mmCIF file of C-alpha atoms and ligand atoms in Angstrom:
data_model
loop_
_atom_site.group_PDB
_atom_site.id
_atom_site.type_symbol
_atom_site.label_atom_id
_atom_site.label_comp_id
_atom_site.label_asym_id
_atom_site.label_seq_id
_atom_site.Cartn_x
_atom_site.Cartn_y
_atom_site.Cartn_z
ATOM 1 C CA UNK A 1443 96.409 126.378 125.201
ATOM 2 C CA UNK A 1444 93.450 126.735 123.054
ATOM 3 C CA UNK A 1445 93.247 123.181 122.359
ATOM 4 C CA UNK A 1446 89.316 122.106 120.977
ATOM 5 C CA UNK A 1447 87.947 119.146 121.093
ATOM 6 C CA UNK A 1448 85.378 117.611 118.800
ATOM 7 C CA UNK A 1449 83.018 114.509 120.138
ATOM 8 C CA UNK A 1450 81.104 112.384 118.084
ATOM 9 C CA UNK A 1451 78.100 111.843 120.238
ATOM 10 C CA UNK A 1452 75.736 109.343 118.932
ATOM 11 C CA UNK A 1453 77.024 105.656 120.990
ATOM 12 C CA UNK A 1454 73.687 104.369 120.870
ATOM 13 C CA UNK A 1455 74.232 104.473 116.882
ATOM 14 C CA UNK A 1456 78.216 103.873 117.027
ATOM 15 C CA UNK A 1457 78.534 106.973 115.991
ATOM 16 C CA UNK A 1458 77.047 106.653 112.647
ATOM 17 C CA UNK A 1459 76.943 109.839 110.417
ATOM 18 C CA UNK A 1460 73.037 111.660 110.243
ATOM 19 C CA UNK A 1461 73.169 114.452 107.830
ATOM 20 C CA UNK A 1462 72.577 116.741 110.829
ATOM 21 C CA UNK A 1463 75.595 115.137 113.083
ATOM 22 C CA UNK A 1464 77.822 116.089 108.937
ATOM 23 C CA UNK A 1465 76.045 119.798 108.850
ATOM 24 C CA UNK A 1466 77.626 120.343 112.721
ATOM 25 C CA UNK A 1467 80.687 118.953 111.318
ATOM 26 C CA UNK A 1468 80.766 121.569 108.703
ATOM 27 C CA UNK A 1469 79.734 124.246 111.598
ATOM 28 C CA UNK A 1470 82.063 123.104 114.110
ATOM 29 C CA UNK A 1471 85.406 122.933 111.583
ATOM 30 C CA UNK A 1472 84.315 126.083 109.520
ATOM 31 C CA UNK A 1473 84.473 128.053 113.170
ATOM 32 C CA UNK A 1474 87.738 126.807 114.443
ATOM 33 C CA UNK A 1475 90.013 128.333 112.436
ATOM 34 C CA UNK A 1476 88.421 132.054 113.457
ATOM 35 C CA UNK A 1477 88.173 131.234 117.060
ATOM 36 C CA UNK A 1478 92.016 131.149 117.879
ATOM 37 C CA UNK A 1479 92.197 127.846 118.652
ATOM 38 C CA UNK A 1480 96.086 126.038 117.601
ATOM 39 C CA UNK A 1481 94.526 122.161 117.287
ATOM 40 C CA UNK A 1482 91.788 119.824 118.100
ATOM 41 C CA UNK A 1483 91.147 116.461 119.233
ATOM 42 C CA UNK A 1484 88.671 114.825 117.248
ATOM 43 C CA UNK A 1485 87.524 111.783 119.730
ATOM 44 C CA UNK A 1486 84.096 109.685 119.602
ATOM 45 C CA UNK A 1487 81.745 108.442 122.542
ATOM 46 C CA UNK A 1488 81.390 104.541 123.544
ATOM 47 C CA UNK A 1489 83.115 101.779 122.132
ATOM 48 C CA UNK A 1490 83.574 102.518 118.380
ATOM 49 C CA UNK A 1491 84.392 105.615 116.766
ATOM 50 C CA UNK A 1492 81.972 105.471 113.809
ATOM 51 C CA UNK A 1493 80.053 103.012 111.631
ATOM 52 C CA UNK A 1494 79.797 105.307 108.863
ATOM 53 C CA UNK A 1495 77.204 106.206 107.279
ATOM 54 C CA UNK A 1496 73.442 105.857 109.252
ATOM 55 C CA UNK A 1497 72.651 103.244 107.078
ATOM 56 C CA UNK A 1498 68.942 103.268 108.744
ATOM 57 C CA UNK A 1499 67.977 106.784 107.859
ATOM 58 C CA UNK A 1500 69.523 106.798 104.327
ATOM 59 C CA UNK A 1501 67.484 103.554 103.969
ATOM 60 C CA UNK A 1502 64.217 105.590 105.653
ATOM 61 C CA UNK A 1503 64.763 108.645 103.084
ATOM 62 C CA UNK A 1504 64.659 106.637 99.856
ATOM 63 C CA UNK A 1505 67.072 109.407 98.626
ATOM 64 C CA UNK A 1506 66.801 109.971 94.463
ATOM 65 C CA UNK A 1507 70.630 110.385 93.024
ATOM 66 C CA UNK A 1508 70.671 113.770 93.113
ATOM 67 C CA UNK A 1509 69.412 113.526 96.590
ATOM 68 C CA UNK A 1510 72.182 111.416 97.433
ATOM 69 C CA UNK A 1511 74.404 113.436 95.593
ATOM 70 C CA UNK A 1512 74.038 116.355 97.767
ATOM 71 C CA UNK A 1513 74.357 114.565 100.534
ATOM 72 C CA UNK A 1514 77.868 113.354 99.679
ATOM 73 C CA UNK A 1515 78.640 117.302 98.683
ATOM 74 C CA UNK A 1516 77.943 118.425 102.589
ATOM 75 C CA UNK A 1517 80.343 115.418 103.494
ATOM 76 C CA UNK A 1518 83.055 117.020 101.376
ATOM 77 C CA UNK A 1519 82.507 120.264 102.455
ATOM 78 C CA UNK A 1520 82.803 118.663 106.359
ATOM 79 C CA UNK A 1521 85.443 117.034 105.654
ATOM 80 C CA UNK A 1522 87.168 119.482 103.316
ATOM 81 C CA UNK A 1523 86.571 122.187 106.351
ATOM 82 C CA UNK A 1524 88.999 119.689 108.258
ATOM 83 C CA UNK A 1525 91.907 118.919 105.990
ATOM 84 C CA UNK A 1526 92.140 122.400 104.586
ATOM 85 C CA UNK A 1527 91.456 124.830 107.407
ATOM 86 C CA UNK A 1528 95.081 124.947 109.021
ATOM 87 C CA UNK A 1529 94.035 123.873 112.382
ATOM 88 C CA UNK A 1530 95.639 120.531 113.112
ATOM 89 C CA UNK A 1531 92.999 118.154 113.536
ATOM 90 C CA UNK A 1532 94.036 114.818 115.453
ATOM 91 C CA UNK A 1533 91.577 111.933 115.805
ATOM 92 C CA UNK A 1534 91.990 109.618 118.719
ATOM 93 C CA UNK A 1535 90.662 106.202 117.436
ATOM 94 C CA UNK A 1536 89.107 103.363 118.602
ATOM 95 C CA UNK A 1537 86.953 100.436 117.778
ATOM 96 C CA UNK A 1538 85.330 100.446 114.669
ATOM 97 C CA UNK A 1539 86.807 102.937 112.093
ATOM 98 C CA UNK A 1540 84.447 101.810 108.700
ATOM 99 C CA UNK A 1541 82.826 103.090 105.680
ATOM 100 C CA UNK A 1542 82.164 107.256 105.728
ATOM 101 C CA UNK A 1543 83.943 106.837 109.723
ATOM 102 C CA UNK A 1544 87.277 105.933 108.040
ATOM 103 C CA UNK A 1545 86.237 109.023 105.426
ATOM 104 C CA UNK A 1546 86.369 111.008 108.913
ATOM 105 C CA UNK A 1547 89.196 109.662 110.207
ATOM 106 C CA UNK A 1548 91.217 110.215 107.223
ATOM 107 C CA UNK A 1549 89.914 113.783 106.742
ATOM 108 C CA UNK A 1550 91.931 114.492 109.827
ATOM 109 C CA UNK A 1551 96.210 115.512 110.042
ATOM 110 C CA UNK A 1552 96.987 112.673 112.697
ATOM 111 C CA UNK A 1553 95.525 109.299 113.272
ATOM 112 C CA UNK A 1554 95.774 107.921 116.799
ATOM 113 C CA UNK A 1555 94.465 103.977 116.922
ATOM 114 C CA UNK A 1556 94.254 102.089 120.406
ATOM 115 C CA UNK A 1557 94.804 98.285 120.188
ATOM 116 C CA UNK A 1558 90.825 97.438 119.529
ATOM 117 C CA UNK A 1559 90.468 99.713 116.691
ATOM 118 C CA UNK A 1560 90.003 98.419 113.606
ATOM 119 C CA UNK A 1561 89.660 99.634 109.326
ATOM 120 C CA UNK A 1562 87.590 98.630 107.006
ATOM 121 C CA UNK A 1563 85.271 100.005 104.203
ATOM 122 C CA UNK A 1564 82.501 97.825 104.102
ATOM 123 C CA UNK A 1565 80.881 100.054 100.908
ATOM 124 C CA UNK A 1566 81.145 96.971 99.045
ATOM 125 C CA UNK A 1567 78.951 94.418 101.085
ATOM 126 C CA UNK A 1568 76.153 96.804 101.274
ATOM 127 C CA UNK A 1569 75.504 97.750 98.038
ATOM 128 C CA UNK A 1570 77.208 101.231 98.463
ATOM 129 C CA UNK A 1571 79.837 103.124 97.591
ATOM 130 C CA UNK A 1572 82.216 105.515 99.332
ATOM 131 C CA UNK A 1573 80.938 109.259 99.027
ATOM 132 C CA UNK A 1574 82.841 111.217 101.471
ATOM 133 C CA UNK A 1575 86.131 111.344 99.862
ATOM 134 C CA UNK A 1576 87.521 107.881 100.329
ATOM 135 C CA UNK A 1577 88.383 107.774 96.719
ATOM 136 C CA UNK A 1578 90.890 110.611 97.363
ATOM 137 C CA UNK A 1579 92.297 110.696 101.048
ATOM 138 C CA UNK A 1580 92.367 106.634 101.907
ATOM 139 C CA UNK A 1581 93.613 105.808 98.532
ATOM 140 C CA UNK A 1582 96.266 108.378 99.166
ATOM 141 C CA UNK A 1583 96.933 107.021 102.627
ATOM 142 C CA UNK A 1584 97.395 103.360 102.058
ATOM 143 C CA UNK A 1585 97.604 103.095 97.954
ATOM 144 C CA UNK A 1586 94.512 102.024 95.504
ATOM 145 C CA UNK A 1587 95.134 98.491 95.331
ATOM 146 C CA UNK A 1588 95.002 98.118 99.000
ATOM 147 C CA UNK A 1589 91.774 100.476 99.380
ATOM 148 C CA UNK A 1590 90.220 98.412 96.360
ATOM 149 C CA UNK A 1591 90.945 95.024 98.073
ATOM 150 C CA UNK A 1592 89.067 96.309 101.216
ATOM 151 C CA UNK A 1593 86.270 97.154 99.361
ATOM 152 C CA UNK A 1594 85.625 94.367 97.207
ATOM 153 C CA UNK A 1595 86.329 91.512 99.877
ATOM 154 C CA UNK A 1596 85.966 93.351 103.296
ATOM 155 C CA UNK A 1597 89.298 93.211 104.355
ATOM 156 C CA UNK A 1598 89.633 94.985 108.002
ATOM 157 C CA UNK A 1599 92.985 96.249 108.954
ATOM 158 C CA UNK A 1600 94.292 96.501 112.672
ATOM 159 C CA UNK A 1601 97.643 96.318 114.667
ATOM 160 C CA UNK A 1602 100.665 97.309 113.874
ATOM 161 C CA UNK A 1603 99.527 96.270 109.922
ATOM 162 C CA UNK A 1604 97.448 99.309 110.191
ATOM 163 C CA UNK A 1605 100.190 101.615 110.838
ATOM 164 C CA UNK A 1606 102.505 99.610 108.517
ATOM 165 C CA UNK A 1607 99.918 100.360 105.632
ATOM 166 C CA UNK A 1608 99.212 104.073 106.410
ATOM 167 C CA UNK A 1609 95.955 103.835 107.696
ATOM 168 C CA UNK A 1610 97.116 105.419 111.705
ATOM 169 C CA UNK A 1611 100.495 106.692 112.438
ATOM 170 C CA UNK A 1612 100.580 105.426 116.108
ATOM 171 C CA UNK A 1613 98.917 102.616 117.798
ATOM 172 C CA UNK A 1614 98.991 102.567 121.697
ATOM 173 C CA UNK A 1615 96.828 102.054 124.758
ATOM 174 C CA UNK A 1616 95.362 105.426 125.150
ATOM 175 C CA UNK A 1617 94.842 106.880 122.030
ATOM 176 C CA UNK A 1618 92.883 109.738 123.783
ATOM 177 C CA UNK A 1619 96.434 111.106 126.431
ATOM 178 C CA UNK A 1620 98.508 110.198 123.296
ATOM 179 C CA UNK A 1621 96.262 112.330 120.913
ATOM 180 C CA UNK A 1622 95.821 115.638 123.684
ATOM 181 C CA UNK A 1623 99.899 115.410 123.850
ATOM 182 C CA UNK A 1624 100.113 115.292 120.105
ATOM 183 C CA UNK A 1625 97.727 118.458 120.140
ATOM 184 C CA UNK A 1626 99.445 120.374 123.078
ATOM 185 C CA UNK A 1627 103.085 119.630 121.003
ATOM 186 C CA UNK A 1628 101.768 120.681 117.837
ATOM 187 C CA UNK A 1629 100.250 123.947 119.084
ATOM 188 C CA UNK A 1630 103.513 125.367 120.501
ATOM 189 C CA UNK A 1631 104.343 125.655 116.719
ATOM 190 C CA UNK A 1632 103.593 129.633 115.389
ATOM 191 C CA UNK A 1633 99.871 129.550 114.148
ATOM 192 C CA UNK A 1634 100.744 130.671 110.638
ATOM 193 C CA UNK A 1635 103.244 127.608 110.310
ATOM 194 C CA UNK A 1636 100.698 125.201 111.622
ATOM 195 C CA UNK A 1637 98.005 126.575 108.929
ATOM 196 C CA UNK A 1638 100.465 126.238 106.206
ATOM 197 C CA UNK A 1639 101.502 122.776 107.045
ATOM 198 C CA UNK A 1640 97.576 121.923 107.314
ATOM 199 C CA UNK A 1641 96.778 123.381 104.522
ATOM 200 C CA UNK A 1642 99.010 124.356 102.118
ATOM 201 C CA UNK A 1643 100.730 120.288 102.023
ATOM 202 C CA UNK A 1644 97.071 119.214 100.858
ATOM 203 C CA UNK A 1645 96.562 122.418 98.085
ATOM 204 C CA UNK A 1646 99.505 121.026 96.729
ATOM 205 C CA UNK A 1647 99.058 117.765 96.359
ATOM 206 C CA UNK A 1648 96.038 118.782 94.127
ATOM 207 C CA UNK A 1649 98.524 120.756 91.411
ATOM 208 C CA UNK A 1650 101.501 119.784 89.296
ATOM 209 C CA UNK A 1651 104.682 119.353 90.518
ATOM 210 C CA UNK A 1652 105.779 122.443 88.559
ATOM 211 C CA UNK A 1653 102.384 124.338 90.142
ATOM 212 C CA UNK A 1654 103.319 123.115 93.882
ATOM 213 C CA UNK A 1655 106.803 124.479 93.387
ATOM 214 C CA UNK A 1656 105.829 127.391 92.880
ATOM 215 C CA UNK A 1657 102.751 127.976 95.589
ATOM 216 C CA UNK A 1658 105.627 126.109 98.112
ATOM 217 C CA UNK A 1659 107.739 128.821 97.191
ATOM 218 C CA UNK A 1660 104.825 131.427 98.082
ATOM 219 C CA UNK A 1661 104.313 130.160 101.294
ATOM 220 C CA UNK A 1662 107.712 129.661 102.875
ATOM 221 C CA UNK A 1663 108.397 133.215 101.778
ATOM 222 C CA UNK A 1664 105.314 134.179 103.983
ATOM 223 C CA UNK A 1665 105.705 131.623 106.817
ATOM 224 C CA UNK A 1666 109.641 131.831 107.051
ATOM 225 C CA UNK A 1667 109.814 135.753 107.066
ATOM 226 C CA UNK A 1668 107.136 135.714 110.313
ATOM 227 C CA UNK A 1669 107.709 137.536 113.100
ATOM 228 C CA UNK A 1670 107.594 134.192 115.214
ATOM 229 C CA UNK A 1671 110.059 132.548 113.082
ATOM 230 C CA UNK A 1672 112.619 135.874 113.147
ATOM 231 C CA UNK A 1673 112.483 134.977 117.249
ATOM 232 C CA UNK A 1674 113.189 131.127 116.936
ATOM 233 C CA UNK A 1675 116.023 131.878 114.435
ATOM 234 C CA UNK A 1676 117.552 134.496 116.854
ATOM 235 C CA UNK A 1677 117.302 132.019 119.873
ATOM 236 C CA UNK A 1678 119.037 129.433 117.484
ATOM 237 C CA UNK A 1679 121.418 131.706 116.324
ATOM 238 C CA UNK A 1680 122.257 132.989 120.318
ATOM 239 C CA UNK A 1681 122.790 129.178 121.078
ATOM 240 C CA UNK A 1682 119.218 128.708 123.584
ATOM 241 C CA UNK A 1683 116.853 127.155 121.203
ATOM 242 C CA UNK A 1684 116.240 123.415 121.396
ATOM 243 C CA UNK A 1685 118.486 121.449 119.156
ATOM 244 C CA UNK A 1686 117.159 118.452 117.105
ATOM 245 C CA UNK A 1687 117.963 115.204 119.247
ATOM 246 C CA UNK A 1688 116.636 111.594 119.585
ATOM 247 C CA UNK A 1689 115.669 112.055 122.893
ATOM 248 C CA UNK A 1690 113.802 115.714 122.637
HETATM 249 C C1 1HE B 801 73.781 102.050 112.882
HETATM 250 C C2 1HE B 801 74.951 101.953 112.107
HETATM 251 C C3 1HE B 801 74.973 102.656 110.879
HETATM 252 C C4 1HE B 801 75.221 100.793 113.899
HETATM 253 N N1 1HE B 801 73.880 103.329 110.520
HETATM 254 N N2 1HE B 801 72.721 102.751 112.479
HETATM 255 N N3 1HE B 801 78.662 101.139 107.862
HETATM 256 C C5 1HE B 801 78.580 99.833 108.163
HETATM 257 O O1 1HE B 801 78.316 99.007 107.321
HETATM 258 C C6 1HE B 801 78.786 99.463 109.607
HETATM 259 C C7 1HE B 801 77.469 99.059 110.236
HETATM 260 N N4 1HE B 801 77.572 98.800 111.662
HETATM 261 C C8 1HE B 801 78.137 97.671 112.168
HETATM 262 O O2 1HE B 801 78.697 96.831 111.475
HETATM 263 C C9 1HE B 801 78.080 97.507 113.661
HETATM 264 O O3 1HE B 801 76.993 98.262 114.138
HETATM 265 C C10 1HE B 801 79.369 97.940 114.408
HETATM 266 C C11 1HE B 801 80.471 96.905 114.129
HETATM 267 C C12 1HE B 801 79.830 99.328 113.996
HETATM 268 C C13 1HE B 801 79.086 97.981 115.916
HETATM 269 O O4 1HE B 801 78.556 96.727 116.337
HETATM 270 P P1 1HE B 801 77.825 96.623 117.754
HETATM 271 O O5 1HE B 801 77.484 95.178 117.957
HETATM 272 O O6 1HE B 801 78.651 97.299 118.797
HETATM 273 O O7 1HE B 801 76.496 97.530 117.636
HETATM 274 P P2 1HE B 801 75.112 97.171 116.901
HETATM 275 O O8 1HE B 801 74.259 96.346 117.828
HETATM 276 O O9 1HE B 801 75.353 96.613 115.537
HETATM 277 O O10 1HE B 801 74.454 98.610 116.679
HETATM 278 C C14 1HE B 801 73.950 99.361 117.772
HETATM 279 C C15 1HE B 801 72.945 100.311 117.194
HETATM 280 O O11 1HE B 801 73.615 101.203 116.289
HETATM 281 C C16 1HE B 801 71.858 99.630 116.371
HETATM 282 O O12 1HE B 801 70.691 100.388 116.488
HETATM 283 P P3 1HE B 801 69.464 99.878 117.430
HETATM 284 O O13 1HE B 801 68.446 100.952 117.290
HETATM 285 O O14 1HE B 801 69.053 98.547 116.866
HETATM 286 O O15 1HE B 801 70.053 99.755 118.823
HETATM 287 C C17 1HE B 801 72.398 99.756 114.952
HETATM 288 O O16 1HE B 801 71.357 99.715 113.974
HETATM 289 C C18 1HE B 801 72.999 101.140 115.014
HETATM 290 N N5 1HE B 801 73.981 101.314 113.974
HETATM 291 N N6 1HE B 801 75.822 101.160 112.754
HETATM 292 C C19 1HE B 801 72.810 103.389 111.320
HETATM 293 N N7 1HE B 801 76.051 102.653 110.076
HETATM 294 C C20 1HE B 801 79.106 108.829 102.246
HETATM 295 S S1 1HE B 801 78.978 107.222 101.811
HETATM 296 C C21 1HE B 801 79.613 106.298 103.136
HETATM 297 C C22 1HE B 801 79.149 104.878 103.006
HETATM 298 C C23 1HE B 801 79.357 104.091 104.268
HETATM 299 O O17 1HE B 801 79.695 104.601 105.292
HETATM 300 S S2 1HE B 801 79.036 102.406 104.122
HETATM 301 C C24 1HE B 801 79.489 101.767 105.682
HETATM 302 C C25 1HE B 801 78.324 101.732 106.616
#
C-alpha cells in the first residue's frame, strides 16, 4: 500500500554521495509527500550502504568555500526533505554507514542495521568535516561526546553497541524484510498522524519547551479531531479495535 522505495545506486563507488546522486535526493523526497505514498524504504545497492561523501570528485572540483558551502546547503535541503516531509522514511542498513552516509542514514525516521553494518565518521582522518547535518541529527542520536570521540579517533560502532548508543534501533539478519514490515506497519497509521509524527516531533525539537507546547497543542487538536481518528475511537469505544498487548 503505497509503499516507495528509494535505492542508492552507485556500488561501484559504495554508494558515495555525487552532487547529482544529493540533487535526486532532494527530487525524489520533495515528490513523495504529494504522490500519496504512506512510507519508504530507503535501501542501497552492493555491499555497503554509503561511503559518504565522493571524496574523488570533491577532490577533482577544487571547490572554493563558498563552493563547498553550497554544496553542503543542497545536502540539507536533501536531507531536510527527509526528516521533515511526514512520510516515514526507513533505511535498511548495511555495511559501511560513514561520513555524509551516516548524515543519510540519520536523516531518516527508522534505522534498520544487519549484523555487517558498521558507523563511523571518518571526517576527521581526512581532513574534513561533517557538512550534511551530522552536527545536529547524530549528535542528537547518540550524544556529542560520543559523536566527537568518533571523529577525532575513528571510532566505528557496530552490534548490539550500535543500537545501545542510538545509532540503529534494530539490528537483525535482513535489514531489508525487517525494514518493508516496518514500512507496511507504519502505513496502516492515518496519513495525517504519520506526517505529524514525521514532522511535527522534529519542528519541535528546534523551539523552546514553552514554544513546542504550544505547536504540540496545535497539532493534536488537528490530528486527534480527524475523521480517521473519530473511526478508531468509535471501534475502541464499541469494544473491536485492537487493544495494546505484548504479543500484538
Ligand atoms: C569512493 C568513496 C568515496 C569508495 N568517494 N569514491 N568517506 C570515507 O572516508 C570512506 C571512504 N571509503 C572507504 O573507506 C571504502 O571505500 C569503503 C570501506 C567504504 C569500502 O571499501 P571497499 O574495499 O569495499 O571498496 P574500495 O575498493 O575502497 O572502493 C571501491 C571504489 O569506490 C573505488 O573506486 P575505483 O574507481 O578505484 O574502483 C573507490 O575510490 C570508490 N569509493 N568510497 C569516492 N567516499 C558533506 S561532508 C561529508 C564528509 C564525508 O562524508 S567524509 C567521509 C568520506
Amino acid at each position: 500500500m503505497g509503499i516507495a522505495t528509494v535505492t542508492l545506486n552507485r556500488p561501484a563507488k559504495r554508494n558515495a554521495l555525487d552532487i547529482a546522486t544529493i540533487e535526486e535526493l532532494v527530487d525524489i523526497f520533495a515528490a513523495l509527500p504529494h504522490e500519496g505514498i504512506r512510507a519508504a524504504i530507503l535501501r542501497a545497492e552492493g555491499p555497503h550502504f554509503c561511503a559518504g561523501l565522493d571524496l574523488v570528485e570533491h577532490h577533482r572540483e577544487e571547490r572554493s568555500a563558498a563552493d563547498f558551502m553550497r554544496v553542503c546547503m543542497r545536502w540539507h535541503e536533501a536531507f531536510n526533505k527527509m526528516e521533515y516531509g511526514g512520510v516515514p522514511v526507513i533505511a535498511a542498513l548495511k555495511g559501511a554507514v560513514v561520513g555524509g552516509g551516516l548524515e543519510l542514514a540519520s536523516a531518516a525516521h527508522i534505522r534498520v542495521a544487519g549484523p555487517d553494518c558498521y558507523f563511523g565518521l571518518p571526517e576527521g582522518q581526512r581532513g574534513l568535516f561533517t557538512g550534511g547535518g551530522a552536527t545536529i541529527r547524530v549528535a542528537d542520536l547518540i550524544g556529542k561526546a560520543r559523536m566527537i570521540d568518533m571523529m577525532l579517533t575513528g571510532r566505528l560502532y557496530a552490534g548490539d553497541e550500535a543500537v545501545s548508543v542510538g545509532l540503529c534501533q534494530y539490528l537483525v539478519e535482513d535489514p531489508e524484510t525487517k525494514a518493508r514490515e516496518l514500512a507496511e506497519r507504519a502505513a496502516q497509521n492515518p496519513a495525517l498522524s504519520n506526517f505529524a509524527i514525521c514532522s511535527a516531533i522534529s519542528h519541535m525539537q528546534n523551539m523552546s519547551a514553552l514554544d513546542a507546547a504550544y505547536a504540540e497543542a496545535v497539532v493534536a487538536g488537528v490530528v486527534n479531531t480527524q475523521d480517521a481518528a473519530r473511526e478508531r475511537l468509535a471501534a475502541f469505544a464499541g469494544g473491536t479495535a485492537a487493544k495494546v498487548r505484548p504479543d500484538s
